[in-house]
PDB file of C-alpha atoms in Angstrom:
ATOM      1  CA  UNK A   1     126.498 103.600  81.207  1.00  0.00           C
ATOM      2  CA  UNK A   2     124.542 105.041  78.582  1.00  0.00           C
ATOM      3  CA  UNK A   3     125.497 103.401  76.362  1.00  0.00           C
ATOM      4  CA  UNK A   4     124.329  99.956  77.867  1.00  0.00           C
ATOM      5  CA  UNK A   5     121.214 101.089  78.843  1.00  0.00           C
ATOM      6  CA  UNK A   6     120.075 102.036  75.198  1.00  0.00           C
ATOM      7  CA  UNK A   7     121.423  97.989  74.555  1.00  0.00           C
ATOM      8  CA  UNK A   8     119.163  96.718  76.654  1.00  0.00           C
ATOM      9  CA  UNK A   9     116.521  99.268  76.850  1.00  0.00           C
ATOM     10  CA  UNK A  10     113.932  97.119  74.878  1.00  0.00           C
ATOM     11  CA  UNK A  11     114.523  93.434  76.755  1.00  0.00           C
ATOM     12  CA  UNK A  12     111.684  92.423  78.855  1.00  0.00           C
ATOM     13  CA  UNK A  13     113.841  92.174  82.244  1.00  0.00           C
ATOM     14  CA  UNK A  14     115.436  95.696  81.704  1.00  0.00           C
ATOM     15  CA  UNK A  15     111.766  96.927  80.838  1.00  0.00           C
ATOM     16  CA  UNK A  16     109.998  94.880  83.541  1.00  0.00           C
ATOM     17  CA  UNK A  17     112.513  96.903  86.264  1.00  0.00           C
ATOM     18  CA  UNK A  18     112.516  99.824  84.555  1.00  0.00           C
ATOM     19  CA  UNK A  19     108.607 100.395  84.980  1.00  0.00           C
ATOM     20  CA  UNK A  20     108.195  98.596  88.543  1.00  0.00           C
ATOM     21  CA  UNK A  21     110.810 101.131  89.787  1.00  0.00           C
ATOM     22  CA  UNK A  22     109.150 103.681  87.336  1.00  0.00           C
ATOM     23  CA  UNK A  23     105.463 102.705  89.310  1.00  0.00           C
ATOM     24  CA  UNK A  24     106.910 102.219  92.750  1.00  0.00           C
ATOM     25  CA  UNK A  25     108.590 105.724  92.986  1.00  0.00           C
ATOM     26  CA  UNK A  26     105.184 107.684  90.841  1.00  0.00           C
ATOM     27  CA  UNK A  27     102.810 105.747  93.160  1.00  0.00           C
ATOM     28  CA  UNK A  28     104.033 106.553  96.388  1.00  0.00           C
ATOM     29  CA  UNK A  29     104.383 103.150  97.516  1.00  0.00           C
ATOM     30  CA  UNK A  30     107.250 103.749 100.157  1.00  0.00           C
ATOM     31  CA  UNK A  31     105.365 106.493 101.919  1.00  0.00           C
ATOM     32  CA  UNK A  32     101.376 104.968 101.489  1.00  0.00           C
ATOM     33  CA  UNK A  33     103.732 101.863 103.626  1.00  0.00           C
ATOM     34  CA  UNK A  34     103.901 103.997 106.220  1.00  0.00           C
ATOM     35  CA  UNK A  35     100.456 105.367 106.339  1.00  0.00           C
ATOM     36  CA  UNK A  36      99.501 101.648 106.353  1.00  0.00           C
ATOM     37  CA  UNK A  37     101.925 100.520 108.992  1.00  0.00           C
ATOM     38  CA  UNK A  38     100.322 103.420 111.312  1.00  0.00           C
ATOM     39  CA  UNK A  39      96.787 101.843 111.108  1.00  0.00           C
ATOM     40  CA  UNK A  40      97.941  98.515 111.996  1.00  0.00           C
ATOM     41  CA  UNK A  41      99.752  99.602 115.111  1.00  0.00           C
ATOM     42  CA  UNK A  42      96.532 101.450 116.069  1.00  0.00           C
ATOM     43  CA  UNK A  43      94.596  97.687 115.303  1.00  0.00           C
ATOM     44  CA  UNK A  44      97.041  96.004 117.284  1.00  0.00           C
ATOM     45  CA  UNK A  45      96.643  96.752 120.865  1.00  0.00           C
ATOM     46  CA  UNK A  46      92.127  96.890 120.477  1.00  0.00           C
ATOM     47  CA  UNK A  47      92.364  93.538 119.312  1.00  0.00           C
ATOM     48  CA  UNK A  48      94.940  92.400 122.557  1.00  0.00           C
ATOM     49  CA  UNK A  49      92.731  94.480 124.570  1.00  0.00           C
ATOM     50  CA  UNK A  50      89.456  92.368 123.196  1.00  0.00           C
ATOM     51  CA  UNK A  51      91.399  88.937 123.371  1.00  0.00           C
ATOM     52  CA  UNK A  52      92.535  88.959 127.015  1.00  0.00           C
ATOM     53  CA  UNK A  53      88.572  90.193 127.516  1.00  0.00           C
ATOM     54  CA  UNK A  54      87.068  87.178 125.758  1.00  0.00           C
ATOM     55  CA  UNK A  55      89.285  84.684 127.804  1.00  0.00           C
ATOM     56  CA  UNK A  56      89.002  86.147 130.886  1.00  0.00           C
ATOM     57  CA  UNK A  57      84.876  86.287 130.300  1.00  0.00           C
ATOM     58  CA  UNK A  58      84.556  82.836 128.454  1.00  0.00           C
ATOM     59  CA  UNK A  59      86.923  81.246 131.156  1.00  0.00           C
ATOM     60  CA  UNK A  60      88.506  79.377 128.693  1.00  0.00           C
ATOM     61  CA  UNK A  61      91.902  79.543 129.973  1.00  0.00           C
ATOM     62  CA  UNK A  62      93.175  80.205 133.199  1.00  0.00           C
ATOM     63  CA  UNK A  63      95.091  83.998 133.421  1.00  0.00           C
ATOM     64  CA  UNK A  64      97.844  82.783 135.397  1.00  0.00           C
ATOM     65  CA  UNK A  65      98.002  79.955 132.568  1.00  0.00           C
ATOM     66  CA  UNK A  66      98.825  82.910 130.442  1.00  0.00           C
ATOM     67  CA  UNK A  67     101.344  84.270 132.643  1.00  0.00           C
ATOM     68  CA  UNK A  68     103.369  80.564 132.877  1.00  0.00           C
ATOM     69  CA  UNK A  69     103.115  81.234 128.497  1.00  0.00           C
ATOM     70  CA  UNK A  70     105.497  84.131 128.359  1.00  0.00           C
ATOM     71  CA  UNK A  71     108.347  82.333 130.310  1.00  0.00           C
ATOM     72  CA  UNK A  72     108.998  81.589 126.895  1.00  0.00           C
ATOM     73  CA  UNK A  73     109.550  85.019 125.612  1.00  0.00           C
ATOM     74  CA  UNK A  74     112.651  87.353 126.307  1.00  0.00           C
ATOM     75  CA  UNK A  75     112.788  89.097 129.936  1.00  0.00           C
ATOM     76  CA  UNK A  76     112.168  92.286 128.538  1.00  0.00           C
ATOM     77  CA  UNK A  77     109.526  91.646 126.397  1.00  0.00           C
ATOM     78  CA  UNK A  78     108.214  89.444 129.297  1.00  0.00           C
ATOM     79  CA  UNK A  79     107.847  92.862 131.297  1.00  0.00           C
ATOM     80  CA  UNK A  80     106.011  94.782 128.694  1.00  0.00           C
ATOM     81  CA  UNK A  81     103.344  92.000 128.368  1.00  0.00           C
ATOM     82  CA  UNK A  82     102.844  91.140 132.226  1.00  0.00           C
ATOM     83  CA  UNK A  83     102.427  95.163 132.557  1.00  0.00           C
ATOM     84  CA  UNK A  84      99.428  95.785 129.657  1.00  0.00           C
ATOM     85  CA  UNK A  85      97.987  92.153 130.977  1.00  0.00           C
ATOM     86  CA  UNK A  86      98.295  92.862 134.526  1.00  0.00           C
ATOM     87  CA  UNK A  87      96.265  96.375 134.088  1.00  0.00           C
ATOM     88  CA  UNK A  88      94.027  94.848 131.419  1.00  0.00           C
ATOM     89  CA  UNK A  89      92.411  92.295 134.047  1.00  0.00           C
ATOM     90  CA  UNK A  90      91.816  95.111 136.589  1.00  0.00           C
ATOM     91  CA  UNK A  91      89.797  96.524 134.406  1.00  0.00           C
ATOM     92  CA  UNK A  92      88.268  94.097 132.417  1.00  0.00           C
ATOM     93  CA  UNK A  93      84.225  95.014 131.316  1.00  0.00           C
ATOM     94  CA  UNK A  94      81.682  93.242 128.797  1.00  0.00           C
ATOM     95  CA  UNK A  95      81.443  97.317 127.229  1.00  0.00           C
ATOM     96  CA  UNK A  96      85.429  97.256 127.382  1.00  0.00           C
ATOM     97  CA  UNK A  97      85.757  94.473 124.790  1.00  0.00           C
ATOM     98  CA  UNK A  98      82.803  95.741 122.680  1.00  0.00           C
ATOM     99  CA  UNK A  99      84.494  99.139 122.579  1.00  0.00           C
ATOM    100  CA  UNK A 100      88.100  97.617 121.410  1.00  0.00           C
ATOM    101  CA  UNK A 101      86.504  94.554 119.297  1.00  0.00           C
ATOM    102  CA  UNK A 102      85.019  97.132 117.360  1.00  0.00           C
ATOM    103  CA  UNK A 103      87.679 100.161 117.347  1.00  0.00           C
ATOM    104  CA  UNK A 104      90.341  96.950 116.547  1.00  0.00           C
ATOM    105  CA  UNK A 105      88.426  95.965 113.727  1.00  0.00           C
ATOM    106  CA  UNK A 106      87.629  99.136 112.125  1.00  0.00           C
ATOM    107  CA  UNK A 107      91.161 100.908 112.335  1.00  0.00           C
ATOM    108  CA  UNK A 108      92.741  97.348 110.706  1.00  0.00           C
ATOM    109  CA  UNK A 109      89.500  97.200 108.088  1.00  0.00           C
ATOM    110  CA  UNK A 110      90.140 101.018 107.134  1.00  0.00           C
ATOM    111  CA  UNK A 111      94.260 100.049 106.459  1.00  0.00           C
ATOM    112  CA  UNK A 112      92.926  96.451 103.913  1.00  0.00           C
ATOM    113  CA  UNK A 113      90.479  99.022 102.689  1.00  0.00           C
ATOM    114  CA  UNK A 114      93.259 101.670 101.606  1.00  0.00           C
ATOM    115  CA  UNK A 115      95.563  99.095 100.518  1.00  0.00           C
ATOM    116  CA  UNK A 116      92.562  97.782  98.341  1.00  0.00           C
ATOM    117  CA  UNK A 117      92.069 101.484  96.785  1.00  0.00           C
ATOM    118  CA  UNK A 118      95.876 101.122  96.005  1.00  0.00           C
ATOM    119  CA  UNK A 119      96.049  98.197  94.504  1.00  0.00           C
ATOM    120  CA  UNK A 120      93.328  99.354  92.030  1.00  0.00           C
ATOM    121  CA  UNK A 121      95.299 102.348  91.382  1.00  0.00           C
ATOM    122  CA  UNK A 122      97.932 100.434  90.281  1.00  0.00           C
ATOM    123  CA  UNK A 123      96.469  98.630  87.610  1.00  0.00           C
ATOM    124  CA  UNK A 124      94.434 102.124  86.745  1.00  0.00           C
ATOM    125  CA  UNK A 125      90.878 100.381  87.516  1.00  0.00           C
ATOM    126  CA  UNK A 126      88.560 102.414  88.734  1.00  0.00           C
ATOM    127  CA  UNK A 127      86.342 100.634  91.647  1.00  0.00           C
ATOM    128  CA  UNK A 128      82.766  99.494  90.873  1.00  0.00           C
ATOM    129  CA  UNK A 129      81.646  98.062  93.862  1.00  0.00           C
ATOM    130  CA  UNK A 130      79.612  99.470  96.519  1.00  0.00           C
ATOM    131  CA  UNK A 131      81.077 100.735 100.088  1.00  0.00           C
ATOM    132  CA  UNK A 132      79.228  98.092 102.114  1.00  0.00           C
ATOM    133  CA  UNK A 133      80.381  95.614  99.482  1.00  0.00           C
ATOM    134  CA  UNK A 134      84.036  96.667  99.593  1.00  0.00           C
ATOM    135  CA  UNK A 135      83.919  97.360 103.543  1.00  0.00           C
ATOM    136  CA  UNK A 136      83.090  93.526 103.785  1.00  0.00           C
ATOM    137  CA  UNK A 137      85.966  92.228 101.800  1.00  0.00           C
ATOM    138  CA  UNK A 138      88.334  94.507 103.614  1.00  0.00           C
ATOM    139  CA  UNK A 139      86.485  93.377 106.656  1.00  0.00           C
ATOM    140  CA  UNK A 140      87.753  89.259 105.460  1.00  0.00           C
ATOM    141  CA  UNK A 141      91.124  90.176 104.645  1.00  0.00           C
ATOM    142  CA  UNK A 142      91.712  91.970 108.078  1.00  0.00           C
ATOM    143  CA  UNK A 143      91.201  89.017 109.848  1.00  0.00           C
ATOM    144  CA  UNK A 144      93.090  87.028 107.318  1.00  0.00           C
ATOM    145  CA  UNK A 145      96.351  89.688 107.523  1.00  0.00           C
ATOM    146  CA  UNK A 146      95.681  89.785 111.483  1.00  0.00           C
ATOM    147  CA  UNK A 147      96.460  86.243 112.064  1.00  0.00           C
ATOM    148  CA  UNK A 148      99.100  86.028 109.287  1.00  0.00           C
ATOM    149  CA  UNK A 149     100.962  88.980 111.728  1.00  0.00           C
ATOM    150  CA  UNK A 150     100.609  86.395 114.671  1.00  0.00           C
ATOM    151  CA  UNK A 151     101.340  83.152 112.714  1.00  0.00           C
ATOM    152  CA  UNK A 152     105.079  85.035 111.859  1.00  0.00           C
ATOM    153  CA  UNK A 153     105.576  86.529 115.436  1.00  0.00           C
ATOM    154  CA  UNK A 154     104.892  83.232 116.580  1.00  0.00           C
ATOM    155  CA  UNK A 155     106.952  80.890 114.122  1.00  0.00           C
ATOM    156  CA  UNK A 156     109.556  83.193 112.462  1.00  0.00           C
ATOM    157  CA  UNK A 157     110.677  85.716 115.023  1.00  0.00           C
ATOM    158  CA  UNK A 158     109.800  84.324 118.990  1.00  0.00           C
ATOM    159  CA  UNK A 159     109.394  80.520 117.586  1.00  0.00           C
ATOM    160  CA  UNK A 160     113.125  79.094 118.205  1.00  0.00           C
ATOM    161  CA  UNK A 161     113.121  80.395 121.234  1.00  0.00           C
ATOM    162  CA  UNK A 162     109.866  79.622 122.112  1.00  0.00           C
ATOM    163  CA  UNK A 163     110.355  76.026 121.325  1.00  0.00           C
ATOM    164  CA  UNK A 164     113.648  75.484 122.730  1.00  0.00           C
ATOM    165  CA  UNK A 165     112.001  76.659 125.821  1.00  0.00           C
ATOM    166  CA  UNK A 166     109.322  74.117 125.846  1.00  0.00           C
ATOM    167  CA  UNK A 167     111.594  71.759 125.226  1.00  0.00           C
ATOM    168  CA  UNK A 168     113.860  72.304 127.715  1.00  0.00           C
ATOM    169  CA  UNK A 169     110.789  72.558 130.099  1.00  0.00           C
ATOM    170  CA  UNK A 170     109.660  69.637 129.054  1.00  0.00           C
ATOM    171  CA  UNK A 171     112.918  67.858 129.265  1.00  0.00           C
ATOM    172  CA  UNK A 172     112.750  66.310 126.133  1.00  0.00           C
ATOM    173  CA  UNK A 173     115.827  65.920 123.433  1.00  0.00           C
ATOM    174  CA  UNK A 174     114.645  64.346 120.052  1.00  0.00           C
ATOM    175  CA  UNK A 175     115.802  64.818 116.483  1.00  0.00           C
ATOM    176  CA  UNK A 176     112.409  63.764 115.010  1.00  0.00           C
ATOM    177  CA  UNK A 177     110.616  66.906 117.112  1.00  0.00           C
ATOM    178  CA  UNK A 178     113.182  69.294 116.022  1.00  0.00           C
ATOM    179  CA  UNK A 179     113.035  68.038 112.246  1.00  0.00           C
ATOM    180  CA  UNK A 180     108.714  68.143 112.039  1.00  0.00           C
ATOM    181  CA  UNK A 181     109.482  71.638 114.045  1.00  0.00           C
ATOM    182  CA  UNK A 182     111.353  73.162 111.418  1.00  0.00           C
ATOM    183  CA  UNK A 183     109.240  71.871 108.673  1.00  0.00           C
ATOM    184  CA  UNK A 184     106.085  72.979 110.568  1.00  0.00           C
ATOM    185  CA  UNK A 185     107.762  76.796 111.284  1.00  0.00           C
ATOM    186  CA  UNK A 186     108.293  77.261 108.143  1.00  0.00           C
ATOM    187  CA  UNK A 187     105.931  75.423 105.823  1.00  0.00           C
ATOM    188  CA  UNK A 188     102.885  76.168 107.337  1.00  0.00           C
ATOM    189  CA  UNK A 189     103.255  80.319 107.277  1.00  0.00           C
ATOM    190  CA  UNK A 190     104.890  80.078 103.894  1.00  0.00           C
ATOM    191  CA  UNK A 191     101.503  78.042 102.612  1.00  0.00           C
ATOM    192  CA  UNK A 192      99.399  80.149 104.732  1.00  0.00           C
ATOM    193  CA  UNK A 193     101.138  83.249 103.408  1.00  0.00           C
ATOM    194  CA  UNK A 194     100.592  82.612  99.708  1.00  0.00           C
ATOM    195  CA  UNK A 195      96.946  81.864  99.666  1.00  0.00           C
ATOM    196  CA  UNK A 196      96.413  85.105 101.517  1.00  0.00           C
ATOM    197  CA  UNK A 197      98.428  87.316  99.203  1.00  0.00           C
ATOM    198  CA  UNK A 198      96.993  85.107  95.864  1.00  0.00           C
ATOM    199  CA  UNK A 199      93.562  86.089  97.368  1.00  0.00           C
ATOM    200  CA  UNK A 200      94.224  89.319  98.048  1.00  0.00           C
ATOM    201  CA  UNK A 201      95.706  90.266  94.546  1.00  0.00           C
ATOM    202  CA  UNK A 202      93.180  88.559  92.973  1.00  0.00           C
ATOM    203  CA  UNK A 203      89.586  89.932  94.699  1.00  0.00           C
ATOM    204  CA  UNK A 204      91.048  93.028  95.540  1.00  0.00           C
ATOM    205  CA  UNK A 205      90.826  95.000  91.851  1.00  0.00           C
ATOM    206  CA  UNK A 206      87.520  96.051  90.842  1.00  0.00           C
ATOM    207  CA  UNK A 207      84.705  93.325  89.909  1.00  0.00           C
ATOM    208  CA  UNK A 208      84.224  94.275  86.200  1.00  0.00           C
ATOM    209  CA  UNK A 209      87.520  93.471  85.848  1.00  0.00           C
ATOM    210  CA  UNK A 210      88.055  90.609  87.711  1.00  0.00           C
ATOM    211  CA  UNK A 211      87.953  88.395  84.719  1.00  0.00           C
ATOM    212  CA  UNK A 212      91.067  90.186  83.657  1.00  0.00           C
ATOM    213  CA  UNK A 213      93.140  89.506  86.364  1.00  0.00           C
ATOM    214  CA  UNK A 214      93.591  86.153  87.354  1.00  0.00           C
ATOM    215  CA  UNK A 215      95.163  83.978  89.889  1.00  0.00           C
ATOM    216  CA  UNK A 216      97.773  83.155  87.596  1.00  0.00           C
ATOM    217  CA  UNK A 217      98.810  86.496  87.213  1.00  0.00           C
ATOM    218  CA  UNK A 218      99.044  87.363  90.621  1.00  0.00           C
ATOM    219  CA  UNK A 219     101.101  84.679  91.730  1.00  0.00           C
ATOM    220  CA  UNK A 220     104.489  86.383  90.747  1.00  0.00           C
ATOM    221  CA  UNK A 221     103.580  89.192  92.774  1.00  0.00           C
ATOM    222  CA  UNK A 222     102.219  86.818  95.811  1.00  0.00           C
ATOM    223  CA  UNK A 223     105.507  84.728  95.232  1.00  0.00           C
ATOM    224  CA  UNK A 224     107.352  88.184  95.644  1.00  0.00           C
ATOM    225  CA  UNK A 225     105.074  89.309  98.574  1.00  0.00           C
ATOM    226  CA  UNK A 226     105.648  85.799 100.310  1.00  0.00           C
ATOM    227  CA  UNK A 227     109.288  85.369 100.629  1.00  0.00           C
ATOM    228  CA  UNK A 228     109.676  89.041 100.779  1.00  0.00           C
ATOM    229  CA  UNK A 229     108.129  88.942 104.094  1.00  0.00           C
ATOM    230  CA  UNK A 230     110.083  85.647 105.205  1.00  0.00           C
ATOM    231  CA  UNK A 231     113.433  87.273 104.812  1.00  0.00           C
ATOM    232  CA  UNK A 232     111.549  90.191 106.960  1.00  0.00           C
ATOM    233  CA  UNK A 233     110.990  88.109 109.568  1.00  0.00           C
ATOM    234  CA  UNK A 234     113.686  86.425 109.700  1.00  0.00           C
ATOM    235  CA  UNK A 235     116.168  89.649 109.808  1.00  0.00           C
ATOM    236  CA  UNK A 236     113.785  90.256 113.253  1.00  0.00           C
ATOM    237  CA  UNK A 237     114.479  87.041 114.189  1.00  0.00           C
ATOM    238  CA  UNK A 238     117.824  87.291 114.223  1.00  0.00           C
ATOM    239  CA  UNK A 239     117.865  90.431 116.299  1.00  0.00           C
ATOM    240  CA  UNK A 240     115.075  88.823 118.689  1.00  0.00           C
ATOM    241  CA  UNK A 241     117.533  85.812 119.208  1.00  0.00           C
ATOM    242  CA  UNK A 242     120.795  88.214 119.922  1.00  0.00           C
ATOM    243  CA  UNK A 243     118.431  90.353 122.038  1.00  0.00           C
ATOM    244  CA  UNK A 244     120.484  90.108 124.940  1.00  0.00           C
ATOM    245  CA  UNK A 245     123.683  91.373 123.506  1.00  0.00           C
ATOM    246  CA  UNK A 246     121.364  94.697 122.591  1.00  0.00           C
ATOM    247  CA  UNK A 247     119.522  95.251 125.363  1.00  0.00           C
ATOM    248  CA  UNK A 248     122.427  96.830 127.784  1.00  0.00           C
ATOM    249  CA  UNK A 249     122.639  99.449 125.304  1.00  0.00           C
ATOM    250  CA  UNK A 250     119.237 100.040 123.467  1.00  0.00           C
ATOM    251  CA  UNK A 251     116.916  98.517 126.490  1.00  0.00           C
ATOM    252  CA  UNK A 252     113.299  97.272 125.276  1.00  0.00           C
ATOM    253  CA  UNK A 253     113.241 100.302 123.414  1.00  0.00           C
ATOM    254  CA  UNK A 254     115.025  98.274 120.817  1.00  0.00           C
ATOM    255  CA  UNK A 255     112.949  95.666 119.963  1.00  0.00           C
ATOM    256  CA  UNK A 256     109.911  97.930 119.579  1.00  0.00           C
ATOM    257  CA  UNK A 257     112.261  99.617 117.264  1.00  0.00           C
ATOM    258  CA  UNK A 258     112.408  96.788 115.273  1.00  0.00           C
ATOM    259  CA  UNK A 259     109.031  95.453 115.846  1.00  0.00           C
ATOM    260  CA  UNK A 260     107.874  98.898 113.471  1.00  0.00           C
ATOM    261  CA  UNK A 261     110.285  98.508 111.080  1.00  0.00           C
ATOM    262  CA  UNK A 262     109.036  94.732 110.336  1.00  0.00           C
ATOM    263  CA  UNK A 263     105.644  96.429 110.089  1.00  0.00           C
ATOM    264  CA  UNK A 264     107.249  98.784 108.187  1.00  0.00           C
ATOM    265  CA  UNK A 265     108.429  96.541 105.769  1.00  0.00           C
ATOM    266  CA  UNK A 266     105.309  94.066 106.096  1.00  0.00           C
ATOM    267  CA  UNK A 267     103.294  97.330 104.431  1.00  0.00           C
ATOM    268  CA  UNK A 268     105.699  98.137 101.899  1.00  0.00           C
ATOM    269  CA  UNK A 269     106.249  94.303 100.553  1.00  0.00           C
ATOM    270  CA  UNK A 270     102.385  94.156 100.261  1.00  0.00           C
ATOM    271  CA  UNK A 271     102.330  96.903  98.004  1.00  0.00           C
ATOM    272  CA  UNK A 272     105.170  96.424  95.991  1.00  0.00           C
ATOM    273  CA  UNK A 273     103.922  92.859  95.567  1.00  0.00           C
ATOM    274  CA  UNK A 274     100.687  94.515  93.599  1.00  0.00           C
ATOM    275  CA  UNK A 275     103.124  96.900  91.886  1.00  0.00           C
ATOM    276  CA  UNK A 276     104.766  93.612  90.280  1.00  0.00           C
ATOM    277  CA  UNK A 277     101.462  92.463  89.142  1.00  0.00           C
ATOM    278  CA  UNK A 278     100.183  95.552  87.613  1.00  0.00           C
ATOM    279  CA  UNK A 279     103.377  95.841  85.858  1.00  0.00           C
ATOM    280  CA  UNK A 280     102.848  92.819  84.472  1.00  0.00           C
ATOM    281  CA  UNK A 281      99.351  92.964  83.834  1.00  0.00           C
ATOM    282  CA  UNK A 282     100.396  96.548  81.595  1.00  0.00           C
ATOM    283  CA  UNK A 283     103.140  94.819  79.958  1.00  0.00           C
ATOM    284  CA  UNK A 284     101.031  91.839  78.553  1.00  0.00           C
ATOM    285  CA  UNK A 285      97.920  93.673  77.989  1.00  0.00           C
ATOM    286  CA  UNK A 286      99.338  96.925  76.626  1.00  0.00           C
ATOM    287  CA  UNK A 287     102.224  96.174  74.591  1.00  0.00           C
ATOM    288  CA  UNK A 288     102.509  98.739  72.916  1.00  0.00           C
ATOM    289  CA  UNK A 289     103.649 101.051  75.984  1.00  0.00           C
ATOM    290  CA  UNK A 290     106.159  98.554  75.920  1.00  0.00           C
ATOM    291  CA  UNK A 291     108.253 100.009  73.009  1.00  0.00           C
ATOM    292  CA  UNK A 292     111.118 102.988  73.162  1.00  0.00           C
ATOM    293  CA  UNK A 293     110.435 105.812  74.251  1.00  0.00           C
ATOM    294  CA  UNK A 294     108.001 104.681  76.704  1.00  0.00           C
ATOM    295  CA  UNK A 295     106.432 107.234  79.458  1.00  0.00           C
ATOM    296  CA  UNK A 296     106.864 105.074  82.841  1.00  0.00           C
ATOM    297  CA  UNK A 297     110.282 104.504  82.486  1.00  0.00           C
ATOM    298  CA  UNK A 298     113.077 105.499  85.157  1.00  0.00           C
ATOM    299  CA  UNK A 299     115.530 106.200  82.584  1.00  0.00           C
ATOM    300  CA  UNK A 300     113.983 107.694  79.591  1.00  0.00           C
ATOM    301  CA  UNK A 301     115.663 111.121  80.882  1.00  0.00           C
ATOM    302  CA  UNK A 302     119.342 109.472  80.365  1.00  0.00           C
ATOM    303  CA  UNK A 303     118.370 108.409  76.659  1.00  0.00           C
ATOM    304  CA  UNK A 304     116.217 111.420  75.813  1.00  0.00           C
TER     305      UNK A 304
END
């Protein structure tokens, strides 16, 4: 073993692992996942809260409209969502949706704004901008992350079953619709996906160095981020489509469960996404470091 890790210790994929692991474990990533998960649960149910409240006061759609929607979802998830809408009309208010627009937006702001502070961390910048300044581009990328959460739950983990519903509804049996389906379920959150991430990477690090880190070299992180969180989604999916067999034993109980996990893992991607980058960014820019014995390395105990 040690013996093959001093043969390789100097190639750029051992190295490129080596520090990533090195970075991912030092940094904290796994456990600054979490702390972001926990702010996006807390951003999750404001923002349902100031939804429901903008169509019931705009009228735009009818509620029971909304209630002939979730036929399409599982029975027990059905239940959970007919509950919170049920008791959210009874007490729907104009100072009720200011209150959760605003709590919605600042919980989800405050996780993009700590994931910002990381991702400058990683590449050991040290931010130049001003709080209002920063608060804004969190502010953009909340939104952004908000509805890239929706367009997955929609497409990746309820979509088959939501569209075989409507189908079936609809009485309608064509191999054209199920062809554009597929292309549209996955190509359009895969796009969507990878502009976010390549936007986020790139505006994220500190201004005065903003030069030095450019979309090019954040796309192997965004790449990483991307399909990272399609293999996510689709491991949900899976368990969302077999959610019958589960539910005898586990009960709803399950799929929120699993619902945290893919958060979970939604965090935790994002960051190790950045890691990738600022691994690169160190190993192109500061080559030297690159070299045996190197100080973020995961193995230079084993070879000291």
């Amino acid at each position: 073993m040690y013996n093959l890790i001093d043969k390789v210790k100097d190639k750029k994929v051992f190295t490129f692992f080596d520090k990533l692991i090195y970075r991912v474990l030092v940094h904290d990533t796994l456990s600054y996942g979490g702390s972001l998960t926990y702010f996006l649960i807390l951003s999750i149910f404001p923002f349902l809260i100031s939804l429901i409240n903008a169509i019931n006061f705009s009228g735009i759609l009818d509620p029971a409209y909304i209630y002939r929607l979730l036929d399409v979802l599982p029975g027990e998830i059905q239940e959970i969502i007919r509950n919170f809408l049920k008791e959210l009309h009874m007490s729907s208010s104009g100072s009720f949706f200011t209150i959760s627009f605003v709590a919605g937006l600042f919980t989800a702001s405050t996780a993009v704004f700590k994931l910002m502070k990381i991702i400058n961390q990683s590449y050991g910048f040290v931010e130049s901008r001003g709080f209002l300044a920063q608060r804004l581009i969190a502010l953009f990328f909340t939104l952004a992350l908000i509805l890239m959460i929706f367009l997955l739950v929609l497409t990746q983990i309820f979509g088959q079953i939501i569209y075989v519903n409507i189908m079936s509804h609809l009485e309608i049996e064509n191999i054209y619709f199920d062809k554009l389906w597929s292309i549209a379920k996955n190509g359009i959150p895969l796009a969507y996906m990878l502009v976010t991430f390549i936007l986020l990477y790139k505006f994220s690090p500190s201004r005065s160095r903003e030069n030095m880190v450019t979309i090019k070299s954040v796309l192997p992180g965004s790449i990483f981020a991307t399909l990272g969180l399609i293999i996510a989604s689709l491991g949900f999916n899976f368990y969302v489509s077999s959610f019958g067999k589960y539910s005898i034993t586990y009960g709803s109980l399950g799929g929120i469960i699993v619902f945290l996990i893919w958060l979970y893992l939604l965090s935790t991607i994002t960051l190790i996404g950045a890691e990738v980058n600022s691994t690169l960014y160190s190993m192109k820019n500061f080559k030297s470091l690159n070299s045996w014995p190197r100080h973020d390395s995961l193995f230079k105990n084993f070879l000291a």
